[in-house]
Tab-separated table of C-alpha atoms and ligand atoms in Angstrom:
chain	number	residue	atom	x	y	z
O	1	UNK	CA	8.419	31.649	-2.585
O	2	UNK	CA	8.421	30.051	-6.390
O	3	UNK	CA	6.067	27.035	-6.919
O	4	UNK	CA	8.035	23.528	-5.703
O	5	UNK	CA	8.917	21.165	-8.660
O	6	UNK	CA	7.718	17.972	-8.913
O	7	UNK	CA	8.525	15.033	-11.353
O	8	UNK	CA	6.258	12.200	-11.728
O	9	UNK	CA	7.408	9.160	-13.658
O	10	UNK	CA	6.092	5.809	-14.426
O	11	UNK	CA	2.949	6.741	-16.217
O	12	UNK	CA	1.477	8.216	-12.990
O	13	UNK	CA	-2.455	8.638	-13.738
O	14	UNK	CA	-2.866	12.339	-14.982
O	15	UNK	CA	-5.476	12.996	-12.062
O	16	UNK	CA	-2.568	13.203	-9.787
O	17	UNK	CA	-1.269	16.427	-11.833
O	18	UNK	CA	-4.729	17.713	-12.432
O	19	UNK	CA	-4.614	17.763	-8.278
O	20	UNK	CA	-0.992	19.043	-8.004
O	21	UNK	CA	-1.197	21.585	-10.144
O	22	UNK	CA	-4.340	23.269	-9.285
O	23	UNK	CA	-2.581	23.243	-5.969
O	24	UNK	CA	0.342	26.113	-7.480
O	25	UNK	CA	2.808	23.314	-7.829
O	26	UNK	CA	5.347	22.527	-11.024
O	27	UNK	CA	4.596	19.235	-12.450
O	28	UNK	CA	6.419	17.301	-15.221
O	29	UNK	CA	5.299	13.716	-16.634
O	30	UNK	CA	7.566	10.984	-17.834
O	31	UNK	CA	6.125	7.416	-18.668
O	32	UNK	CA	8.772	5.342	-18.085
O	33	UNK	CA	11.267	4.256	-14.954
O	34	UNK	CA	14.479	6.515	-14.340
O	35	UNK	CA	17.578	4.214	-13.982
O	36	UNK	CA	19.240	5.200	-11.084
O	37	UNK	CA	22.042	7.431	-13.900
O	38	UNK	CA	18.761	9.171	-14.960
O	39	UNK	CA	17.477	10.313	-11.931
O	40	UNK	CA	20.956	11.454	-10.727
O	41	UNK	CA	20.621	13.794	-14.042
O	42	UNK	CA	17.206	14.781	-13.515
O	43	UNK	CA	16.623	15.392	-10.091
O	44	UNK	CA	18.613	18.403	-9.462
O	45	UNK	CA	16.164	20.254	-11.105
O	46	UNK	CA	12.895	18.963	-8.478
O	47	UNK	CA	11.875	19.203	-5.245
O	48	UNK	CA	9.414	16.116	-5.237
O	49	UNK	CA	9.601	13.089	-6.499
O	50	UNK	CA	6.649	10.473	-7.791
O	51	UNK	CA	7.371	7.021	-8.608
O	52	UNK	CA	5.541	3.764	-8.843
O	53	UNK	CA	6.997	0.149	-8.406
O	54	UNK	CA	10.004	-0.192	-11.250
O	55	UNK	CA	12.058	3.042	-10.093
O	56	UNK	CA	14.031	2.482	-7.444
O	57	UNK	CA	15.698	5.237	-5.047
O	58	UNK	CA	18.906	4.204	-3.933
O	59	UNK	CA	21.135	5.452	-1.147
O	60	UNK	CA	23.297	6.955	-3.580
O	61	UNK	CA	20.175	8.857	-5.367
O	62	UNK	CA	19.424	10.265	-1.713
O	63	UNK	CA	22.611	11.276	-0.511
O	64	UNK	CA	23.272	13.209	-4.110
O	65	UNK	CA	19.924	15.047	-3.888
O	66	UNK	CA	20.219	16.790	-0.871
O	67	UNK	CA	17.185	19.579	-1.931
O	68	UNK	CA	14.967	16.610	-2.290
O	69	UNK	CA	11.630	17.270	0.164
O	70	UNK	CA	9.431	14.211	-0.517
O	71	UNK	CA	9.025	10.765	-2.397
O	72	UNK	CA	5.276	9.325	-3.409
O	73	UNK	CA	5.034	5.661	-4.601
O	74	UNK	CA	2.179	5.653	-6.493
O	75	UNK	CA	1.494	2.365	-5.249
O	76	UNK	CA	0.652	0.049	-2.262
O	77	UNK	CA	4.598	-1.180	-1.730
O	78	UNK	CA	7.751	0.958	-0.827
O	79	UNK	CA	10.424	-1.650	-1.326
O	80	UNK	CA	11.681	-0.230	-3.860
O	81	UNK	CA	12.769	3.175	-1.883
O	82	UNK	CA	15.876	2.228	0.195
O	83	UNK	CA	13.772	3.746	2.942
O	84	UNK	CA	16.272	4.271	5.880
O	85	UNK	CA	18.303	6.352	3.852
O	86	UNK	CA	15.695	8.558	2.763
O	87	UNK	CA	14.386	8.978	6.575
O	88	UNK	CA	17.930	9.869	7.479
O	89	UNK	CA	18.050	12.038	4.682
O	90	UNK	CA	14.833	13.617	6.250
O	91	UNK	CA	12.213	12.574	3.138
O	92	UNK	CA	9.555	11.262	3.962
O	93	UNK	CA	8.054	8.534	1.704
O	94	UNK	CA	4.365	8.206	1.058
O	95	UNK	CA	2.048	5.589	-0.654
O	96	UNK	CA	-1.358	4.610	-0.903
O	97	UNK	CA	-2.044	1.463	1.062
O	98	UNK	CA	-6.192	1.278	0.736
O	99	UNK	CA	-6.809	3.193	-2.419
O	100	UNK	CA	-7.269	-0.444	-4.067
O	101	UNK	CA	-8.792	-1.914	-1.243
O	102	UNK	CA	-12.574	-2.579	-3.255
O	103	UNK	CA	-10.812	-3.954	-6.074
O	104	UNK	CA	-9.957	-6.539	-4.459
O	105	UNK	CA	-12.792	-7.352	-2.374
O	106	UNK	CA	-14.996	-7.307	-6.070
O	107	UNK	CA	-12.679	-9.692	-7.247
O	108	UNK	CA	-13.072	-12.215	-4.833
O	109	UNK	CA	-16.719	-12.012	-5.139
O	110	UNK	CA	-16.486	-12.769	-8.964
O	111	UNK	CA	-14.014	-15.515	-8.209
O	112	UNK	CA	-16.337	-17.229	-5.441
O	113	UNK	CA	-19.684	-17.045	-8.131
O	114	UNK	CA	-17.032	-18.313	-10.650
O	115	UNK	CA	-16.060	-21.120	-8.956
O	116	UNK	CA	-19.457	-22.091	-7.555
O	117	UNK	CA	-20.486	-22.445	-11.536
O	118	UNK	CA	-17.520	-24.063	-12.590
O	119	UNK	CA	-17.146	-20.637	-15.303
O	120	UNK	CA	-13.751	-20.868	-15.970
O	121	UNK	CA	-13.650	-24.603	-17.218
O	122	UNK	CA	-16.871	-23.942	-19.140
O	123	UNK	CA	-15.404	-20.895	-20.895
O	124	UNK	CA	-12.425	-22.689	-21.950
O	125	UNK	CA	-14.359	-25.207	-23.569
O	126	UNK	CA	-16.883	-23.230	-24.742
O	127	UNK	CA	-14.289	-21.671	-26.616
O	128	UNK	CA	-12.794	-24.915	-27.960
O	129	UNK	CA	-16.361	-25.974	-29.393
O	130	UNK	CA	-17.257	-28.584	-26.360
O	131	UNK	CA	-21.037	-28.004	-25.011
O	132	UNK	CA	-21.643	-28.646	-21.135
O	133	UNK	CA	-25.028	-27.563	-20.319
O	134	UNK	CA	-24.743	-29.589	-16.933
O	135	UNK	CA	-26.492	-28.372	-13.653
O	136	UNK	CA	-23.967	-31.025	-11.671
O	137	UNK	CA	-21.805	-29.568	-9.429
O	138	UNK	CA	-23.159	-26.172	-9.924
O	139	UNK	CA	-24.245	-23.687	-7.216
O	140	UNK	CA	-25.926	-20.737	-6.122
O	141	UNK	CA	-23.736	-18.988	-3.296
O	142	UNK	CA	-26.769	-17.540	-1.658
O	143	UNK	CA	-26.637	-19.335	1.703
O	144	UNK	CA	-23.496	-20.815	1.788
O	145	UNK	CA	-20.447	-19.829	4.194
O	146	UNK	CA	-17.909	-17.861	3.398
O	147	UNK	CA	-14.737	-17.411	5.683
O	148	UNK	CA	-12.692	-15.029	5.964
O	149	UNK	CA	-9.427	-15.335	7.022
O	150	UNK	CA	-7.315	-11.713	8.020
O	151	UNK	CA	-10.759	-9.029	8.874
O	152	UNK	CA	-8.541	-6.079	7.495
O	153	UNK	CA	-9.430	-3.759	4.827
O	154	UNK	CA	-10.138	-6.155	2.353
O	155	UNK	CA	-11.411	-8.878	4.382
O	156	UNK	CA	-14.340	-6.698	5.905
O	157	UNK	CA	-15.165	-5.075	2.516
O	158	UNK	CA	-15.564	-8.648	1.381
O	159	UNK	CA	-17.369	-9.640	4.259
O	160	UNK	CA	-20.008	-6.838	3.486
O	161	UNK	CA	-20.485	-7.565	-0.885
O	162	UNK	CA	-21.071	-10.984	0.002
O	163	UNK	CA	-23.672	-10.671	3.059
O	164	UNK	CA	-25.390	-8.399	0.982
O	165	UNK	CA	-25.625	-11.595	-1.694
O	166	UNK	CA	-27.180	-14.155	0.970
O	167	UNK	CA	-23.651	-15.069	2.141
O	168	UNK	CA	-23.165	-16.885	5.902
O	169	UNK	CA	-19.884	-14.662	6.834
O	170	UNK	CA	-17.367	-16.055	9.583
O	171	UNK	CA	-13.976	-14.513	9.732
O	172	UNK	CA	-10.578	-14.816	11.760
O	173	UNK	CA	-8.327	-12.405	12.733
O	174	UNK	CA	-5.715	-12.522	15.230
O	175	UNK	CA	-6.651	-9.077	16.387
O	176	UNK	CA	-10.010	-8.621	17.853
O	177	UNK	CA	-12.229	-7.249	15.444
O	178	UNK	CA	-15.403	-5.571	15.291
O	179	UNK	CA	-17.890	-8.076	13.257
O	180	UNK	CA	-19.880	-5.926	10.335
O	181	UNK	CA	-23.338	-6.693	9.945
O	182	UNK	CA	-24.208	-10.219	11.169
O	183	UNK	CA	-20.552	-11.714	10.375
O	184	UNK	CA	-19.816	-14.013	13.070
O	185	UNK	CA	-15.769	-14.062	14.516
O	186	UNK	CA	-13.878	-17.902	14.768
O	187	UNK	CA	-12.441	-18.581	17.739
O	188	UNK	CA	-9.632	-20.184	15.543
O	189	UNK	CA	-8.482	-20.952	11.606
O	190	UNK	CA	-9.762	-24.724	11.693
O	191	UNK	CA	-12.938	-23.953	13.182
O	192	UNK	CA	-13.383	-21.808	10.066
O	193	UNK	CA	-12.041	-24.003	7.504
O	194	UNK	CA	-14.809	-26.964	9.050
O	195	UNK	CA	-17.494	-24.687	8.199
O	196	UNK	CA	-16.980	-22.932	5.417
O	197	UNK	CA	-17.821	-23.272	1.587
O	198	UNK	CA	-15.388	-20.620	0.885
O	199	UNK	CA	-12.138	-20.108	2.403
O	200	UNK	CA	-10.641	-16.497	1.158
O	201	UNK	CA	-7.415	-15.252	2.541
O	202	UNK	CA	-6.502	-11.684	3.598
O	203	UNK	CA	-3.878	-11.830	5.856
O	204	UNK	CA	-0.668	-9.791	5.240
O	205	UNK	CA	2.887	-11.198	4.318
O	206	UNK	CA	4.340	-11.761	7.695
O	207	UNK	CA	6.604	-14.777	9.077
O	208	UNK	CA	3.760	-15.970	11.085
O	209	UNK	CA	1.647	-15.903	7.539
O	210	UNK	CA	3.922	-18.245	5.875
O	211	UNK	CA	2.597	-21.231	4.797
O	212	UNK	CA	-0.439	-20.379	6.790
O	213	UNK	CA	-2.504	-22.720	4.168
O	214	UNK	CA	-0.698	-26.041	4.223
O	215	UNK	CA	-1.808	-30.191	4.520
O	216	UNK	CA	-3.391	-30.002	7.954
O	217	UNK	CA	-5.361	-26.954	6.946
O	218	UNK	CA	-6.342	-28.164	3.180
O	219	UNK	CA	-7.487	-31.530	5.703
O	220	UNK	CA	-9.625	-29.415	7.559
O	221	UNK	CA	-11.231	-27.465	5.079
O	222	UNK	CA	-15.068	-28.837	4.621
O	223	UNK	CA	-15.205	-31.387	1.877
O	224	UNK	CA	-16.091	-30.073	-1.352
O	225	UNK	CA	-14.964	-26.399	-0.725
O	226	UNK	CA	-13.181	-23.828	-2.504
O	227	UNK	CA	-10.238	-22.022	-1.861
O	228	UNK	CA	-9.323	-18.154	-2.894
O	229	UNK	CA	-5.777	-16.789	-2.394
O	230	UNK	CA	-5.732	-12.640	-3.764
O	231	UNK	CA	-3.555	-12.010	-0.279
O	232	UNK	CA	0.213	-13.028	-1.071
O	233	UNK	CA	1.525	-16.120	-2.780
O	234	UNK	CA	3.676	-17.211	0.681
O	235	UNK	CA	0.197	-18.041	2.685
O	236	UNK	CA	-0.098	-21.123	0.553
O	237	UNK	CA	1.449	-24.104	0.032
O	238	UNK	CA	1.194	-24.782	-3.421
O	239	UNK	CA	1.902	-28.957	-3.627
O	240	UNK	CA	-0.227	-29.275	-1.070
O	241	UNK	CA	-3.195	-27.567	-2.560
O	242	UNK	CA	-2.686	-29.546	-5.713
O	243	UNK	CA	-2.805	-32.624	-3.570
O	244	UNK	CA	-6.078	-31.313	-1.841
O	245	UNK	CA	-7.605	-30.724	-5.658
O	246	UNK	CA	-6.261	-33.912	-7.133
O	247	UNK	CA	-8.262	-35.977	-4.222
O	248	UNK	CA	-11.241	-33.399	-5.194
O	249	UNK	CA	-11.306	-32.700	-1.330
O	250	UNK	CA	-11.019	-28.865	-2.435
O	251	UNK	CA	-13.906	-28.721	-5.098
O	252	UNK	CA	-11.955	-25.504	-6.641
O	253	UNK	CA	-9.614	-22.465	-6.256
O	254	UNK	CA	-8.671	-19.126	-7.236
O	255	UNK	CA	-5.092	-17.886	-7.250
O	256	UNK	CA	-4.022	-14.150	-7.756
O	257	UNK	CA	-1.047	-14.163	-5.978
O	258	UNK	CA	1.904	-16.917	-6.382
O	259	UNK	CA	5.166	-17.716	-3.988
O	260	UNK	CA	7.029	-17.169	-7.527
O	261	UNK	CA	5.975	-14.425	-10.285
O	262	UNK	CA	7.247	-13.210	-13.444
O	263	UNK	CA	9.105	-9.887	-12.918
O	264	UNK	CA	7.301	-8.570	-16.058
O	265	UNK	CA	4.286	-9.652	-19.127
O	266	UNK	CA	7.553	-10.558	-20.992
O	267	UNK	CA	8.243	-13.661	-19.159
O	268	UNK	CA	6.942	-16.574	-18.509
O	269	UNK	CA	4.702	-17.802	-15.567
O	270	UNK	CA	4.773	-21.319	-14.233
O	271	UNK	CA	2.665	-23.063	-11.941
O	272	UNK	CA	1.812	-26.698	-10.499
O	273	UNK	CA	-1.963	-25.576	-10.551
O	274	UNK	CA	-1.896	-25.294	-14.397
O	275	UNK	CA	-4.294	-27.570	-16.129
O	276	UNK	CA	-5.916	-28.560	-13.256
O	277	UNK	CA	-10.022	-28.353	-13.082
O	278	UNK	CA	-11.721	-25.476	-11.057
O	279	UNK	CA	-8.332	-23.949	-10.849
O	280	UNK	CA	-8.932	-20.123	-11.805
O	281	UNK	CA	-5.334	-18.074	-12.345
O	282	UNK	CA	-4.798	-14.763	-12.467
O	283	UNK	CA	-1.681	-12.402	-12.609
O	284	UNK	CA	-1.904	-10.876	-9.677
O	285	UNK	CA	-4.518	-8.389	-10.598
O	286	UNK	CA	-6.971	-8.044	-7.872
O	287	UNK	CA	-5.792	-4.110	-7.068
O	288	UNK	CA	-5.188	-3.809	-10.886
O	289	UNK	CA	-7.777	-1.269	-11.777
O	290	UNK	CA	-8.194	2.120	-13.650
O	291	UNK	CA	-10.356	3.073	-10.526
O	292	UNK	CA	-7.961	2.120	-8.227
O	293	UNK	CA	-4.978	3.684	-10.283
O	294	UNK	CA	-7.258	6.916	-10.148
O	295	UNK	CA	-7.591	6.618	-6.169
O	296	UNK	CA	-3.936	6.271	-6.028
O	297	UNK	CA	-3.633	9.485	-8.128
O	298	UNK	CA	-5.585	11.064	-5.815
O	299	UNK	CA	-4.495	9.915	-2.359
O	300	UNK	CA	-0.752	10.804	-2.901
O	301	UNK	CA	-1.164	13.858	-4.687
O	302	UNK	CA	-3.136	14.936	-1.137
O	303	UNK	CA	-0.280	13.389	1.393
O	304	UNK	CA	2.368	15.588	-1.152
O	305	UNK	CA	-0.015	18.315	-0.733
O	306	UNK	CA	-0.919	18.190	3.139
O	307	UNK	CA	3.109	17.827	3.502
O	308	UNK	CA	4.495	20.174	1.059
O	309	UNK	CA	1.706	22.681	2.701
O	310	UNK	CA	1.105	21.992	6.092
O	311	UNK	CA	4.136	19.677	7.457
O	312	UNK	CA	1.612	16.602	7.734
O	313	UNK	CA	3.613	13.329	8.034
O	314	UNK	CA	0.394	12.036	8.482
O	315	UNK	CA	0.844	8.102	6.292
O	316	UNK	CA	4.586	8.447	5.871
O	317	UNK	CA	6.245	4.815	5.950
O	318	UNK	CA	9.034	5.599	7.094
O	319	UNK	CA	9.162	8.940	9.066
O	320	UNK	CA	7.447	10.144	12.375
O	321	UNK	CA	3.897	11.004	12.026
O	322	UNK	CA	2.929	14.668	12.781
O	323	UNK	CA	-0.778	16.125	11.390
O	324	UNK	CA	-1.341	19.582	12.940
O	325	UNK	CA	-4.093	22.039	11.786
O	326	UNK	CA	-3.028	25.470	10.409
O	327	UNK	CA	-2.454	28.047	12.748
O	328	UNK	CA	-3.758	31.462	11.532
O	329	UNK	CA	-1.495	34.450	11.460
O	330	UNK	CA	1.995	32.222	12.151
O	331	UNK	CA	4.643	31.140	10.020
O	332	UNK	CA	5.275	27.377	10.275
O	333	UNK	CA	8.886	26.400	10.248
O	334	UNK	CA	9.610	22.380	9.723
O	335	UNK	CA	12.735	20.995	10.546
O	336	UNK	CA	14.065	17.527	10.721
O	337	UNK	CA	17.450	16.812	12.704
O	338	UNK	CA	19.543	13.748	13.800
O	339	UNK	CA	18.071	12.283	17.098
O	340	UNK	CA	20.703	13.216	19.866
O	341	UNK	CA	20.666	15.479	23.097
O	342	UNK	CA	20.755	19.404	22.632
O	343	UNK	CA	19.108	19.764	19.075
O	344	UNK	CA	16.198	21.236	20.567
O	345	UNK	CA	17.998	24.031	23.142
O	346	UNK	CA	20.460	24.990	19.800
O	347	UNK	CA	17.171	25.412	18.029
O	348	UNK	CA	15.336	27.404	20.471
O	349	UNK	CA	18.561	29.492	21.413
O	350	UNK	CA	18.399	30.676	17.813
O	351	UNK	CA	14.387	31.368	17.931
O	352	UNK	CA	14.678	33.507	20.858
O	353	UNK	CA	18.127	35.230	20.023
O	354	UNK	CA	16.099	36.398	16.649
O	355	UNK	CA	13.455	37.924	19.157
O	356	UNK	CA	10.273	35.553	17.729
O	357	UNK	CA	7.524	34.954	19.387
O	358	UNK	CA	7.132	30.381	19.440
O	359	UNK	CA	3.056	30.213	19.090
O	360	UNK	CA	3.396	26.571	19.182
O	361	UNK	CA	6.152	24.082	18.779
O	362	UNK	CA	5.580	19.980	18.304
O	363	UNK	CA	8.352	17.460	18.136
O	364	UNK	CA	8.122	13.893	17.089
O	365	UNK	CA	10.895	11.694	17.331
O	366	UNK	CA	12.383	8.353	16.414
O	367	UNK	CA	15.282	6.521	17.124
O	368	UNK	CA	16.988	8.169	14.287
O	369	UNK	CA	15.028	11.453	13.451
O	370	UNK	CA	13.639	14.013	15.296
O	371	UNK	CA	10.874	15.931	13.263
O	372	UNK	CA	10.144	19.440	14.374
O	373	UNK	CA	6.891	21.908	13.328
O	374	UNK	CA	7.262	25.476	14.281
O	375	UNK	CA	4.155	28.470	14.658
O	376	UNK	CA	6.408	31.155	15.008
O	377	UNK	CA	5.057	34.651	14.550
O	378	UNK	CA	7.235	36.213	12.879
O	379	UNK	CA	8.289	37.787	9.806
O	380	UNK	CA	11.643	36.484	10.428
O	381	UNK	CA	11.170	32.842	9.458
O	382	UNK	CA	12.648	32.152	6.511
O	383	UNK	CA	15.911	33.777	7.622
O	384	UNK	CA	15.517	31.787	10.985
O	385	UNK	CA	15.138	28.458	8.422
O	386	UNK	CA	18.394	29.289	6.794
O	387	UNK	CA	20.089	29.683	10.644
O	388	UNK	CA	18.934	26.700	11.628
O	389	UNK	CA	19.343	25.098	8.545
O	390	UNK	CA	23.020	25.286	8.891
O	391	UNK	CA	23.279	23.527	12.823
O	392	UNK	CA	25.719	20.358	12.505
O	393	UNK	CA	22.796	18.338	13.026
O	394	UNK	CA	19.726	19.730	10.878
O	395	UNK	CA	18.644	17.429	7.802
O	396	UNK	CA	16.398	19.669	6.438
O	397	UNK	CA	14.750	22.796	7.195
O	398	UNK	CA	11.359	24.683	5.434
O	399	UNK	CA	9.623	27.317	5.600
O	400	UNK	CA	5.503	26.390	4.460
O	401	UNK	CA	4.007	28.906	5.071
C	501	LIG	P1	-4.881	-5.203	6.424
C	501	LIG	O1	-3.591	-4.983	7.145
C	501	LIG	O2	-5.915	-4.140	6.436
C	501	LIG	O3	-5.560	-6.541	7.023
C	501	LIG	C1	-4.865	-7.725	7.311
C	501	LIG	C2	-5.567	-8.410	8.464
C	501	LIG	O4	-4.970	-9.696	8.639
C	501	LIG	C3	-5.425	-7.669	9.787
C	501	LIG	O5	-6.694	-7.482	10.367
C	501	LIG	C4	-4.542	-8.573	10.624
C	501	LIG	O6	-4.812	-8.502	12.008
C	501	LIG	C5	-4.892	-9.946	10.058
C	501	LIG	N1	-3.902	-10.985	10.308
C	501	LIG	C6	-2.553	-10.878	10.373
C	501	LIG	N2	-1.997	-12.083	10.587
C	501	LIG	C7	-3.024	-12.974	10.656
C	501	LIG	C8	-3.082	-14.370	10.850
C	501	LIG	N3	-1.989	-15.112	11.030
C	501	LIG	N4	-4.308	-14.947	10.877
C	501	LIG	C9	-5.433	-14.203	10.726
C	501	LIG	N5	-5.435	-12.877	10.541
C	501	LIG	C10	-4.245	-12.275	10.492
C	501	LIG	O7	-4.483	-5.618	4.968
C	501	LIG	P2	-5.366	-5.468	3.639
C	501	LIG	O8	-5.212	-4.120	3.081
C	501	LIG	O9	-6.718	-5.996	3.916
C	501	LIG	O10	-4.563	-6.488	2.671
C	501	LIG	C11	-4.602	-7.894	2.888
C	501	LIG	C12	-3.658	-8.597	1.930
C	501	LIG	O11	-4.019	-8.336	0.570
C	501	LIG	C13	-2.195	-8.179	2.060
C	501	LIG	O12	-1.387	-9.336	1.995
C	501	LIG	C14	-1.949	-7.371	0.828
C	501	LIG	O13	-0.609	-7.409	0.428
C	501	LIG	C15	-2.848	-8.071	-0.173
C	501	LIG	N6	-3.197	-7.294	-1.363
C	501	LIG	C16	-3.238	-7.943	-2.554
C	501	LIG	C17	-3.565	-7.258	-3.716
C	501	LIG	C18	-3.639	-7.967	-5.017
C	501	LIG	O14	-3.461	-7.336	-6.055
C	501	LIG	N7	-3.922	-9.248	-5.039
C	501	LIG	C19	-3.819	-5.814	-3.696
C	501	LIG	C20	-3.860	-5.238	-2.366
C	501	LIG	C21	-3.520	-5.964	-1.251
């Protein structure tokens, strides 16, 4: 079998080809995004495809690249994969969801000290010549509360840096969560935001999250506490949280994430909190790290390798998830078909008309997709691919080993 192609765009950290290519596979580097022109010229000569956010994979990409095996967005989002079409054009799409996951939690414990000693105002005006040596209004967090709202990944990272700093941690979920350490769970959201000195948010961008932060909440947060927001910019209600500053009820905030960003550095950002005292602002950079780009590298160059290898699904977005170990002295045959009635008996009426012996045979389906792996021993497989291959209602077919 030659070595599979792969193309990696968008400045993909080189660790991810260090990884791919020690593997056996092809690997070629651009550094910018493909228009959707481009990557109908380039991709006919790849099997794999690595992207991060600005390149996006249209229907008409999928359906014109018929060879294609996988997509990896280097990256925590897949919107910009038109994602149904690339399940029912049997790809499966992978990203890495948690490779920035400390990032943020270190962040928010910067943000938190920053914000209990006032640094960002003092910087500015230490920078504009204006001296305030002042011990007013400045605090150690050792001992204070910190709450936690969404006990996820980040959340319970956080919840761990800052206990080890003399942090109180309460946190609530709306899934029952195992506390870490001696991080006490809220029965509800306001009897965390009476107790708290810090109120961070880590809840994902859901319909039930929107606007989760608004005037009754900013009312029931503790007098004189501080709010941090590195979640998504639709949990908060921005005019009211200016309203909750201007009355100095909230003592302070930090804001990664905003309902409204710039699409790129060129243009400009806009915000109600500029200007406003205690009010830290960032561009949406609490995953933004060369460590974290580096754990991306490394985490999607492994799901292209465990799939490209071994069939694993295992983390695909939008596909069914399969993760078998390797079976010793079989060929595995992978096949992924339209869901209907029958796919299975054509299949296996081809298997044992080619007189091969199935070792073991898993099928996971969806409402769309079926996916099928295949320990066949056999020396026949790859001609049994190409059979099967051609039934009315295959997608794709491989041989991996
Ligand atoms: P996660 O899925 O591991 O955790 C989210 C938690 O929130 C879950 O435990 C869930 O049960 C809980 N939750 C959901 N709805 C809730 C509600 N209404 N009230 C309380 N809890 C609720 O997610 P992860 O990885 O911890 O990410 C959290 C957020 O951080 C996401 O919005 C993500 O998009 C964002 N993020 C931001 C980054 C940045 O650069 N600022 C980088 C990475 C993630």
């Amino acid at each position: 079998m030659s070595a599979l192609r792969i193309l990696l765009v968008e400045n993909i950290h080189e660790v991810a080809k260090e990884r791919l290519v020690s593997e056996g596979f092809k690997v070629d580097l651009i550094s910018h995004a493909p228009s959707e022109e481009e990557l109908l010229k380039l991709l006919p000569n790849y099997d794999v495809l690595g992207i991060r956010s600005k390149t996006e994979i249209t229907k008409k990409v999928l359906q014109n690249n018929k060879h294609l095996i996988a997509i990896g967005c280097f990256c925590i989002g897949t919107n910009q994969v038109d994602l149904v079409s690339a399940r029912e054009e049997g790809v499966p799409v992978f990203n890495a969801p948690h490779s920035n996951t400390r990032s943020v939690a270190e962040l928010v414990i910067a943000e938190m000290i920053s914000l209990s000693r006032q640094l960002g105002d003092r910087n500015t005006k230490a920078h504009v010549g204006e001296w305030v040596k002042s011990a007013v209004g400045a605090h150690e967090v050792r001992g204070k509360t910190l709450g936690i709202v969404g006990y996820g990944h980040i959340g319970s990272q956080v919840s761990i840096l800052a206990e080890s700093m003399g942090l109180k941690v309460v946190f609530y979920d709306v899934v029952k969560k195992l506390p870490l350490g001696n991080a006490v769970s809220m029965p509800s959201l306001s009897e965390l935001l009476k107790i708290s000195d810090f109120v961070t948010l880590h809840v994902p961008e859901t319909p039930e999250t929107k606007d989760l932060m608004g005037k009754e909440q900013f009312a029931a947060m503790k007098p004189g506490s501080h709010l941090i927001n590195a979640s998504r910019g639709t949990v908060v209600v921005i005019d009211e949280l200016v309203a909750a500053l201007k009355s100095k009820h909230v003592a302070g905030c930090a804001i990664d994430v905003f309902p409204e960003e710039p699409a790129s550095n060129k243009d400009k950002f806009q915000s109600p909190l500029q200007g406003l005292s205690n009010v830290i602002l960032t561009p949406h950079i609490g995953g933004s790290t060369e460590e974290a780009q580096f754990a991306i590298g490394i985490e999607v160059a492994e799901s292209f390798r465990r799939y490209l290898k071994i069939g694993s699904t295992s983390g695909a977005v939008n596909f069914p998830n399969v993760d078998l170990p390797v079976k010793q002295g079989t060929s595995r045959l992978l096949n992924v078909h339209r869901n209907e009635p029958g796919v299975l008996g054509e299949i296996n009426g081809l298997i044992s008309r080619a007189g091969a012996n199935i070792e073991g045979q898993y099928l996971s389906t969806d409402e769309r997709i079926g996916y099928l792996v295949m320990d066949l021993h056999s020396s026949k497989a790859q001609g049994l691919a190409e059979e099967i291959g051609k039934l009315n209602r295959s997608i794709r077919t491989r041989v991996v080993y």
